[in-house]
Amino acid sequence: DAGVTQSPTHLIKTRGQQVTLRCSPISGHKSVSWYQQVLGQGPQFIFQYYEKEERGRGNFPDRFSARQFPNYSSELNVNALLLGDSALYLCASSLQGNGPIDSYGYTFGSGTRLTVV
Amino acid sequence: QKEVEQNSGPLSVPEGAIASLNCTYSDRGSQSFFWYRQYSGKSPELIMSIYSNGDKEDGRFTAQLNKASQYVSLLIRDSQPSDSATYLCAVNVAGNAGNMLTFGGGTRLMVKP
């Protein structure tokens, strides 16, 4: 079975540009979460979507937006890129969207490394 | 104040020794606790989950949880050079805001042959 797939794997953008990152969850998983991991730090929660609805939002500016499609894949959009947006963007899928995360935890994709120059 | 705290390390242990990684968290409503391993340039990989006070063993790994002290630890027995990685502690507080994970900054473990 395919795991969580993310595209593209690497991306270089210029300040002020916009970027769209894509994620396909594990088959059967209905929840997708997005995390930003700056070099040397732990991942920080950006968004969670479950059954196509936003279920949680982290402390990120409105330049960050996301959506989930009927097939449960998801896109993360970042507008007006800043140098500080350079990071590894991780997508994680899980079976459920509410209640404690089960013992299988999240399964992370391999990430998209975004460099803003 | 950070919600999940870890010593950044590096923690250096000789091959075959026990590596002890520690994590503290601030939210007493935390319900689920996870340890992820992350190799340089790769994504996090789940190695242990724990929900109840006490110890949980899986192969060479043992997770320990003490909710009264708000403390989670991971022991790695018979450490191998391949265990060299950053270990991330993550905590889940389930609620109406979905099921997000809050991560610590990670501890870098180095196992020397």
PDB file of C-alpha atoms in Angstrom, chain A residues 6-8 11 13 16-23 32 34-36 46-47 49 54 57 60-69 73-82 85 89-90 112 114:
ATOM      1  CA  GLN A   6       3.744  14.639  -0.921  1.00  0.00           C
ATOM      2  CA  SER A   7       4.694  16.730  -3.902  1.00  0.00           C
ATOM      3  CA  PRO A   8       6.903  18.334  -4.876  1.00  0.00           C
ATOM      4  CA  LEU A  11      10.900  23.773  -4.174  1.00  0.00           C
ATOM      5  CA  LYS A  13      10.623  30.240  -4.514  1.00  0.00           C
ATOM      6  CA  GLY A  16       6.547  37.468  -2.322  1.00  0.00           C
ATOM      7  CA  GLN A  17       5.613  34.498  -4.477  1.00  0.00           C
ATOM      8  CA  GLN A  18       2.896  31.966  -3.740  1.00  0.00           C
ATOM      9  CA  VAL A  19       3.310  28.219  -3.361  1.00  0.00           C
ATOM     10  CA  THR A  20       0.996  25.189  -3.327  1.00  0.00           C
ATOM     11  CA  LEU A  21       2.019  21.933  -1.679  1.00  0.00           C
ATOM     12  CA  ARG A  22       0.123  18.690  -2.180  1.00  0.00           C
ATOM     13  CA  CYS A  23      -0.545  15.630  -0.056  1.00  0.00           C
ATOM     14  CA  VAL A  32      -4.787  15.170   6.990  1.00  0.00           C
ATOM     15  CA  TRP A  34       0.053  19.891   7.995  1.00  0.00           C
ATOM     16  CA  TYR A  35       3.174  20.740   9.966  1.00  0.00           C
ATOM     17  CA  GLN A  36       6.046  23.139   9.416  1.00  0.00           C
ATOM     18  CA  ILE A  46      -0.449  24.379  10.899  1.00  0.00           C
ATOM     19  CA  PHE A  47      -3.809  22.796   9.992  1.00  0.00           C
ATOM     20  CA  TYR A  49      -8.642  18.660   7.972  1.00  0.00           C
ATOM     21  CA  GLU A  54     -11.021  22.341   8.973  1.00  0.00           C
ATOM     22  CA  ARG A  57      -5.545  25.651  13.048  1.00  0.00           C
ATOM     23  CA  PHE A  60       0.142  30.791  11.655  1.00  0.00           C
ATOM     24  CA  PRO A  61      -0.779  33.956   9.732  1.00  0.00           C
ATOM     25  CA  ASP A  62      -3.613  34.140   7.227  1.00  0.00           C
ATOM     26  CA  ARG A  63      -1.068  33.798   4.439  1.00  0.00           C
ATOM     27  CA  PHE A  64      -1.357  30.080   5.128  1.00  0.00           C
ATOM     28  CA  SER A  65      -4.462  28.297   3.895  1.00  0.00           C
ATOM     29  CA  ALA A  66      -5.428  24.745   3.099  1.00  0.00           C
ATOM     30  CA  ARG A  67      -8.225  22.616   1.795  1.00  0.00           C
ATOM     31  CA  GLN A  68      -9.178  18.968   1.541  1.00  0.00           C
ATOM     32  CA  PHE A  69     -10.746  17.393  -1.495  1.00  0.00           C
ATOM     33  CA  SER A  73      -6.084  14.641  -0.579  1.00  0.00           C
ATOM     34  CA  SER A  74      -5.082  18.093   0.558  1.00  0.00           C
ATOM     35  CA  GLU A  75      -3.314  21.234  -0.550  1.00  0.00           C
ATOM     36  CA  LEU A  76      -1.460  23.776   1.546  1.00  0.00           C
ATOM     37  CA  ASN A  77      -1.123  27.261   0.088  1.00  0.00           C
ATOM     38  CA  VAL A  78       1.236  29.938   1.279  1.00  0.00           C
ATOM     39  CA  ASN A  79       0.959  33.459  -0.120  1.00  0.00           C
ATOM     40  CA  ALA A  80       3.428  36.343  -0.023  1.00  0.00           C
ATOM     41  CA  LEU A  81       6.342  34.090   0.891  1.00  0.00           C
ATOM     42  CA  LEU A  82       8.866  35.297   3.438  1.00  0.00           C
ATOM     43  CA  ASP A  85       8.805  30.318   5.513  1.00  0.00           C
ATOM     44  CA  TYR A  89       6.523  21.006   5.271  1.00  0.00           C
ATOM     45  CA  LEU A  90       5.142  17.729   6.507  1.00  0.00           C
ATOM     46  CA  THR A 112       8.365  19.122   0.867  1.00  0.00           C
ATOM     47  CA  LEU A 114      10.687  24.786   0.602  1.00  0.00           C
TER      48      LEU A 114
END
